[in-house]
Structure formats: C-alpha cells, structure tokens
Tab-separated table of N, CA and C in Angstrom:
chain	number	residue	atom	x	y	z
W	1	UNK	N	-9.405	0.504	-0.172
W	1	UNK	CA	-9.000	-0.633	0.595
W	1	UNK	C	-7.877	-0.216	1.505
W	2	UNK	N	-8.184	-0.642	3.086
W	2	UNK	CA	-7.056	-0.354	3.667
W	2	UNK	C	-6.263	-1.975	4.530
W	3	UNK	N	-4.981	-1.594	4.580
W	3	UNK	CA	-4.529	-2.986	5.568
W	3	UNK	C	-5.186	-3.082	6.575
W	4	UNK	N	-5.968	-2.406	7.197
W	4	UNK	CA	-6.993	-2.538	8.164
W	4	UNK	C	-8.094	-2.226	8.284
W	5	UNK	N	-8.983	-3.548	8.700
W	5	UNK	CA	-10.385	-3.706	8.478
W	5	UNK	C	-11.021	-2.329	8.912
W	6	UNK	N	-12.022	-1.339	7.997
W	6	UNK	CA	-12.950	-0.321	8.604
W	6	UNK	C	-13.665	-0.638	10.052
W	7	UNK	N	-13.583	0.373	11.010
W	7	UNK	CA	-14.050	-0.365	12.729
W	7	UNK	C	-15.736	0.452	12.049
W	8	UNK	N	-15.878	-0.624	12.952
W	8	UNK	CA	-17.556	-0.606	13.061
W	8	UNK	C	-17.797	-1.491	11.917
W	9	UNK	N	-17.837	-2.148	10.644
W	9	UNK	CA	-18.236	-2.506	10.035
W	9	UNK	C	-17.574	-4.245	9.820
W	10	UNK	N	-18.429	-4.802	10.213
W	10	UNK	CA	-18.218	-6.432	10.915
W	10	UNK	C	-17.643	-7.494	9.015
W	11	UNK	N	-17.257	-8.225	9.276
W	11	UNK	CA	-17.063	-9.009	7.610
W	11	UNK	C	-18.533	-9.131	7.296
W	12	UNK	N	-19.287	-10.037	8.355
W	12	UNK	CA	-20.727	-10.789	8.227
W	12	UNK	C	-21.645	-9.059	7.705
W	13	UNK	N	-21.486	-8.033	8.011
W	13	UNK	CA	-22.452	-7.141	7.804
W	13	UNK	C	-22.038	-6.680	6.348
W	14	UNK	N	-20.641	-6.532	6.048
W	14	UNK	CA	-20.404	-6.290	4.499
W	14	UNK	C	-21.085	-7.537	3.743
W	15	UNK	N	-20.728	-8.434	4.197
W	15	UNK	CA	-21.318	-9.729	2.684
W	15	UNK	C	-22.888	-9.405	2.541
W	16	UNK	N	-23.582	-9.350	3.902
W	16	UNK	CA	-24.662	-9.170	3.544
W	16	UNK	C	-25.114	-7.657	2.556
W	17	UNK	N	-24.372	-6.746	2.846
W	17	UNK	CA	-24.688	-5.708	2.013
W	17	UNK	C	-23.721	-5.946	0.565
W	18	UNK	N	-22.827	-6.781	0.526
W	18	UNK	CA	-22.388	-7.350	-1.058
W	18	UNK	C	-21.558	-6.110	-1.215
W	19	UNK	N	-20.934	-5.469	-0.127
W	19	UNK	CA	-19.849	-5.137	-0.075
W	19	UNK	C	-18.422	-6.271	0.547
W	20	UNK	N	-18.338	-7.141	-0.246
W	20	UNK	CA	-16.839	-7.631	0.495
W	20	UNK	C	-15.362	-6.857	-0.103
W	21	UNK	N	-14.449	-7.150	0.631
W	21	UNK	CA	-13.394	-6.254	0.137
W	21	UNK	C	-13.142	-6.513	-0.803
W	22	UNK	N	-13.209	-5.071	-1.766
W	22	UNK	CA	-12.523	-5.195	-3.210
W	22	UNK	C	-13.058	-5.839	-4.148
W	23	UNK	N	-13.121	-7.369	-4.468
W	23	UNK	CA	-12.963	-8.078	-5.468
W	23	UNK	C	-14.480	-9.342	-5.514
W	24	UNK	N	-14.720	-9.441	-6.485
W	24	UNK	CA	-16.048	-11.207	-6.348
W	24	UNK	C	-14.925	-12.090	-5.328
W	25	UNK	N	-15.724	-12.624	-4.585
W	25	UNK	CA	-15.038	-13.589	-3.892
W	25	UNK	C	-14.658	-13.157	-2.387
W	26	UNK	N	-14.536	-11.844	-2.345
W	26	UNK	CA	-14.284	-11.420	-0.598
W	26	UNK	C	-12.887	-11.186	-1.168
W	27	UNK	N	-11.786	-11.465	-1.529
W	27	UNK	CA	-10.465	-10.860	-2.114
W	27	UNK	C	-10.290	-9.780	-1.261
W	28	UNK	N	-8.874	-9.667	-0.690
W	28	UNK	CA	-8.651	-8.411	0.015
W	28	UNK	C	-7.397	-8.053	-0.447
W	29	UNK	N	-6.831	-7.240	-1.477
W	29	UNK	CA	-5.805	-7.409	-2.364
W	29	UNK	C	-4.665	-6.410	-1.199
W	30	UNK	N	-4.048	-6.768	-0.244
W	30	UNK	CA	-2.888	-6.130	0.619
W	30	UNK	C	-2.120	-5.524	-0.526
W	31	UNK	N	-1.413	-6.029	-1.291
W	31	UNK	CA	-0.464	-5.543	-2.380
W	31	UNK	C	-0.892	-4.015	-3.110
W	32	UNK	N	-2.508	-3.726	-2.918
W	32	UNK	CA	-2.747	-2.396	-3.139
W	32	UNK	C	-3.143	-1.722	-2.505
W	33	UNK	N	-2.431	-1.685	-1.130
W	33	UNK	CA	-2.856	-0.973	0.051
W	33	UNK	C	-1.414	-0.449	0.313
W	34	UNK	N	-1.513	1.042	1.100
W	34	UNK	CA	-0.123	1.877	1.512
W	34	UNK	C	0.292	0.815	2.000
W	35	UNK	N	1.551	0.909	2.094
W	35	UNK	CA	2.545	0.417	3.381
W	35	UNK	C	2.451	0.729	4.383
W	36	UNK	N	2.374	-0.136	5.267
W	36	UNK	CA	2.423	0.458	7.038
W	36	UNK	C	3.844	1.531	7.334
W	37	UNK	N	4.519	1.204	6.550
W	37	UNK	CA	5.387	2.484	6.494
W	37	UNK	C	4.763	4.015	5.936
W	38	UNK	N	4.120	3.839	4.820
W	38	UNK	CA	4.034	5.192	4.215
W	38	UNK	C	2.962	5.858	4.856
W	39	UNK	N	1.753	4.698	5.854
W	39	UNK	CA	0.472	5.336	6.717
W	39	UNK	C	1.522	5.758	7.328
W	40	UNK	N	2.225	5.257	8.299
W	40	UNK	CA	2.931	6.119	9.784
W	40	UNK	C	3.353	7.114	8.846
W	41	UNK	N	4.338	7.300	8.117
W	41	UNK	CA	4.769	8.590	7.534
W	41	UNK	C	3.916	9.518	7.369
W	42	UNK	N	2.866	9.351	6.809
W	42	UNK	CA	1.617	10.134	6.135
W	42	UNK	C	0.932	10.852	7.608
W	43	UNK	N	0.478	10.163	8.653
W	43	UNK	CA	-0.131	10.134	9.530
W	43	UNK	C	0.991	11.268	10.445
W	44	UNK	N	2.180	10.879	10.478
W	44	UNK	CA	3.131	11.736	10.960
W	44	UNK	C	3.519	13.347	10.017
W	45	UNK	N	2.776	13.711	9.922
W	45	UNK	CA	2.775	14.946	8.832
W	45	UNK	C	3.191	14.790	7.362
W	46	UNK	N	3.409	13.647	7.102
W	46	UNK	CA	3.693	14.367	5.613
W	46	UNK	C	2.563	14.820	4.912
W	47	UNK	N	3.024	14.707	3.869
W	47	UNK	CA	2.243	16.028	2.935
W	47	UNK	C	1.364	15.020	1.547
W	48	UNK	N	0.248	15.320	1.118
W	48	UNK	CA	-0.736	14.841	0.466
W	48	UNK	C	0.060	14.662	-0.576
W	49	UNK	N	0.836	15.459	-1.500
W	49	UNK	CA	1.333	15.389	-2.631
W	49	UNK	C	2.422	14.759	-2.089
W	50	UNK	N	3.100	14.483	-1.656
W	50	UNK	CA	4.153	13.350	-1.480
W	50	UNK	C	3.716	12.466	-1.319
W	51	UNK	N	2.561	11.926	-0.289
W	51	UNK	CA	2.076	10.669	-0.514
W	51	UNK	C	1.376	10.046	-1.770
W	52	UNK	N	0.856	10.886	-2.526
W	52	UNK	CA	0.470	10.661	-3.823
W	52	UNK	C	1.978	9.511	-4.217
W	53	UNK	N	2.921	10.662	-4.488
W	53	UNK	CA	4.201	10.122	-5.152
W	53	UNK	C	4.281	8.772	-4.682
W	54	UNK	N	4.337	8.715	-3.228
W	54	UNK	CA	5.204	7.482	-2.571
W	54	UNK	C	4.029	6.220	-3.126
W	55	UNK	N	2.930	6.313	-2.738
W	55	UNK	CA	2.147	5.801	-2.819
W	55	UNK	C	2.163	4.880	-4.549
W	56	UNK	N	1.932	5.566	-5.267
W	56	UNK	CA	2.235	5.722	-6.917
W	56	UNK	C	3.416	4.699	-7.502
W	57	UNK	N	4.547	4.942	-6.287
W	57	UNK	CA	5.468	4.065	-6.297
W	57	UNK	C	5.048	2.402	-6.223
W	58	UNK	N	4.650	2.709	-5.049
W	58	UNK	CA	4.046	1.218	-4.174
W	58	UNK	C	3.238	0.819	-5.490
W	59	UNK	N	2.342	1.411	-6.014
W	59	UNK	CA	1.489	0.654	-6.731
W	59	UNK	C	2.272	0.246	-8.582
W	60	UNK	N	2.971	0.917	-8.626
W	60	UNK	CA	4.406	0.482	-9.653
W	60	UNK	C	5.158	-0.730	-9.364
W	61	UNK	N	5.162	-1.112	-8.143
W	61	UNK	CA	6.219	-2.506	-8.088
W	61	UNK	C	5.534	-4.002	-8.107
W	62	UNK	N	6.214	-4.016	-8.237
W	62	UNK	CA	6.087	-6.243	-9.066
W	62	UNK	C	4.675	-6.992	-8.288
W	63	UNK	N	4.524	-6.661	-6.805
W	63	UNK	CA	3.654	-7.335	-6.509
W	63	UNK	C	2.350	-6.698	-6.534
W	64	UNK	N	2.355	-5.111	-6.287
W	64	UNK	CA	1.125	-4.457	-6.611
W	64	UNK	C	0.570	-4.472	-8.058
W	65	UNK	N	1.605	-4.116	-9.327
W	65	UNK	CA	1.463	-4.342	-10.433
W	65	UNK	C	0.653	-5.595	-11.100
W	66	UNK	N	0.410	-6.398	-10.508
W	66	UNK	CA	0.044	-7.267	-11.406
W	66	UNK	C	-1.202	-7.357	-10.776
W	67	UNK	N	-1.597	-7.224	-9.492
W	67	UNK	CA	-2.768	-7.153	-8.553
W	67	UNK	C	-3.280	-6.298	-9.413
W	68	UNK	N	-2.742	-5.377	-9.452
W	68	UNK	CA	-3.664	-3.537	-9.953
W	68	UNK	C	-4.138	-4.450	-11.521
W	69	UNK	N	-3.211	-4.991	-12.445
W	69	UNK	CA	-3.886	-5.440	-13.821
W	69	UNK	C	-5.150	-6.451	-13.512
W	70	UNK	N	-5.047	-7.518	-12.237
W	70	UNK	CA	-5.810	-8.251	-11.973
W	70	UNK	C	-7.383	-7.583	-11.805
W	71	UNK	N	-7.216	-6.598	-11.458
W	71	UNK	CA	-8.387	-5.681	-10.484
W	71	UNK	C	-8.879	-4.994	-11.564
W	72	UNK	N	-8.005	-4.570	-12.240
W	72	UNK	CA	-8.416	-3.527	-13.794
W	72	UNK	C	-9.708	-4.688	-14.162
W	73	UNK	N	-8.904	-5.856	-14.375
W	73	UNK	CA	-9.376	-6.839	-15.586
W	73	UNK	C	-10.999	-7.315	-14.846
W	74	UNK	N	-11.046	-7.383	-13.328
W	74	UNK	CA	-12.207	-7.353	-12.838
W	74	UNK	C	-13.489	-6.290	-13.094
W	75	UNK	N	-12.666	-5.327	-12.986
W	75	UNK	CA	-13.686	-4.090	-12.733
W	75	UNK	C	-14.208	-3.679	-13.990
W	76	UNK	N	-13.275	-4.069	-15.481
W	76	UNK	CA	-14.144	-4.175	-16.534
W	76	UNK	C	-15.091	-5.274	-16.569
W	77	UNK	N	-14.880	-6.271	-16.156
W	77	UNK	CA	-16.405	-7.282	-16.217
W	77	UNK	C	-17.810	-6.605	-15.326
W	78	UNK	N	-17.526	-5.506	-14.272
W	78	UNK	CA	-18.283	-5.732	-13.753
W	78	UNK	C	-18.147	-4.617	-12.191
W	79	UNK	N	-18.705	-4.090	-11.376
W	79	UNK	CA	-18.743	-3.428	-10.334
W	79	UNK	C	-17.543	-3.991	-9.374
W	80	UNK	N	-16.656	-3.645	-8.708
W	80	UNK	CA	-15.793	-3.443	-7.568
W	80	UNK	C	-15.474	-2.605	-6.521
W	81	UNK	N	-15.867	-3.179	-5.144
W	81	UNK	CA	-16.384	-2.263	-4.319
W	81	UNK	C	-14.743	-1.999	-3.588
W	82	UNK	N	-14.491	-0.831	-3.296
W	82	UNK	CA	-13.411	-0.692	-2.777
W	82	UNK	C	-13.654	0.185	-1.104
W	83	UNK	N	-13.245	-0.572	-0.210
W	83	UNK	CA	-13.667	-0.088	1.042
W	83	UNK	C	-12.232	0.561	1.408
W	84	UNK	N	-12.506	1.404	2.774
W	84	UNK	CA	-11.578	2.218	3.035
W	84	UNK	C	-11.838	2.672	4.448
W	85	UNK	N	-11.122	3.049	5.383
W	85	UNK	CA	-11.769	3.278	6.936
W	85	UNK	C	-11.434	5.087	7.227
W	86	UNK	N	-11.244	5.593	5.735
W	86	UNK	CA	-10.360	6.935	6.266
W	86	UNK	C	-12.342	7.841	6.166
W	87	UNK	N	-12.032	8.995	6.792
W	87	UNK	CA	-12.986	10.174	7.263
W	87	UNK	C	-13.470	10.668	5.422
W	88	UNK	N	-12.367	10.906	4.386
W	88	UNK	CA	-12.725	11.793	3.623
W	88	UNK	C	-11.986	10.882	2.497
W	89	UNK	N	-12.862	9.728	1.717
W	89	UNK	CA	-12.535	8.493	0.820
W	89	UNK	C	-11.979	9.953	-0.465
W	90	UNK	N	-12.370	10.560	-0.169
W	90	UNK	CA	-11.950	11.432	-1.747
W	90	UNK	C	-10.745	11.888	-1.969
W	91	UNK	N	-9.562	12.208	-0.509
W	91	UNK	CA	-8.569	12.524	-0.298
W	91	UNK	C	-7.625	11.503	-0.206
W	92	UNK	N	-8.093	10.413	-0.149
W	92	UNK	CA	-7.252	9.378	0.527
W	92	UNK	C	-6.540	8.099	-0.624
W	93	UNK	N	-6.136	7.302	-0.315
W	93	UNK	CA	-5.134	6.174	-1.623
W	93	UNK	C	-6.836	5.520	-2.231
W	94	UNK	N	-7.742	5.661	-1.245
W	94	UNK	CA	-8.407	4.621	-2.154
W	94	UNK	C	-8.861	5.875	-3.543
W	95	UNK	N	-9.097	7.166	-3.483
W	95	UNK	CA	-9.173	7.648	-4.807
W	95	UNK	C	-7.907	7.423	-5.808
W	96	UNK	N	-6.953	7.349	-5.209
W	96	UNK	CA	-5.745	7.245	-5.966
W	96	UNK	C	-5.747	5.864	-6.788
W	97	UNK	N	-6.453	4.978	-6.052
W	97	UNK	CA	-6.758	3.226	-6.547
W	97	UNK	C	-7.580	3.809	-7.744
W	98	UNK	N	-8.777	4.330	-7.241
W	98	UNK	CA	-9.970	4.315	-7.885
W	98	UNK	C	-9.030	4.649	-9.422
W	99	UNK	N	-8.342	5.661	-9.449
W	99	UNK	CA	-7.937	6.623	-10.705
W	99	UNK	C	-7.506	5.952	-11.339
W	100	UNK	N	-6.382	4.728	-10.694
W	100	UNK	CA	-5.272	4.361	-11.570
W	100	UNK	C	-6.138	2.250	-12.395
W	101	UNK	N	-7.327	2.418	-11.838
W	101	UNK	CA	-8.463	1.638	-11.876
W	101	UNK	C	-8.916	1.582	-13.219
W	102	UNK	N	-9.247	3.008	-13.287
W	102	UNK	CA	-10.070	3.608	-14.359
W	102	UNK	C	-9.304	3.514	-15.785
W	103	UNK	N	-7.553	3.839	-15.567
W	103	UNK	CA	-6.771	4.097	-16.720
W	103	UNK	C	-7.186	2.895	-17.598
C-alpha cells in the first residue's frame, strides 16, 4: 500500500478485479504507509537498510500500531490484497508490511 494511488490502475478497475486497497470494504489504511517524509528521503538516496529501520519505526507508533493489529486480525479471517505502485513489490515497504503481517 502506498499514500498514492498506483497510475494506470483506475479504483473502478481494482473493485472489479476484487483488488480494493488493502482491506474488505475498499479500506485504505494511510497509517501503514511510509511517510511522505521517509519516501522523499528514501527516493533522495538513502539506503534500503535504513529505510527498513525508519520505516519499522513508523509502523511501531500509536496510530500505525493498532491499524497493523487491525489488518493482522483481518488477514487471519481471510485474503488481503496489498497494492503498491513501486517497480520491484519485493524490495519495497509493502514486503516489509507483508512480513510484519505474517508475525
């Protein structure tokens, strides 16, 4: 999941493929998405393993925290699609979601 919608891929064309963001319901959980701070940082050279860290952070505090238990508690009932607009989903926060998903 990113704070910004994937280009090329319309809302109306996800529902129909029963990809809506994230969650049953279309849910677009912002609270577990980088900070528009830590993309510009990231995007501005930093480094993969620091964004891990920073990132890790973000998903540790009060408002991501309880989202992330919310999302846990979903994804055991049942499939959660997590969209993302980056080139290489395997490198990027949404694996880092995916991981901390799974715990």
């Amino acid at each position: 999941m990113d704070r910004l919608w994937p280009r090329g891929l319309s809302k109306e064309a996800a529902a129909v493929w029963g990809h809506l963001p994230a969650v049953a319901g279309g849910e677009w959980p912002k609270e577990l998405t980088p900070s528009a701070e830590l993309r510009k940082w990231f995007h501005g050279g930093g480094s993969a393993q620091e964004f891990r860290a920073r990132y890790e952070a973000e998903l540790a505090g009060a408002g991501a925290g309880a989202e992330l238990e919310r999302l846990r508690a979903l994804a055991a009932e049942g499939p959660v699609t997590l969209l993302t607009a980056v080139r290489d989903p395997a490198s990027s926060h949404a694996a880092i979601l995916a991981e901390h998903l799974a715990e």
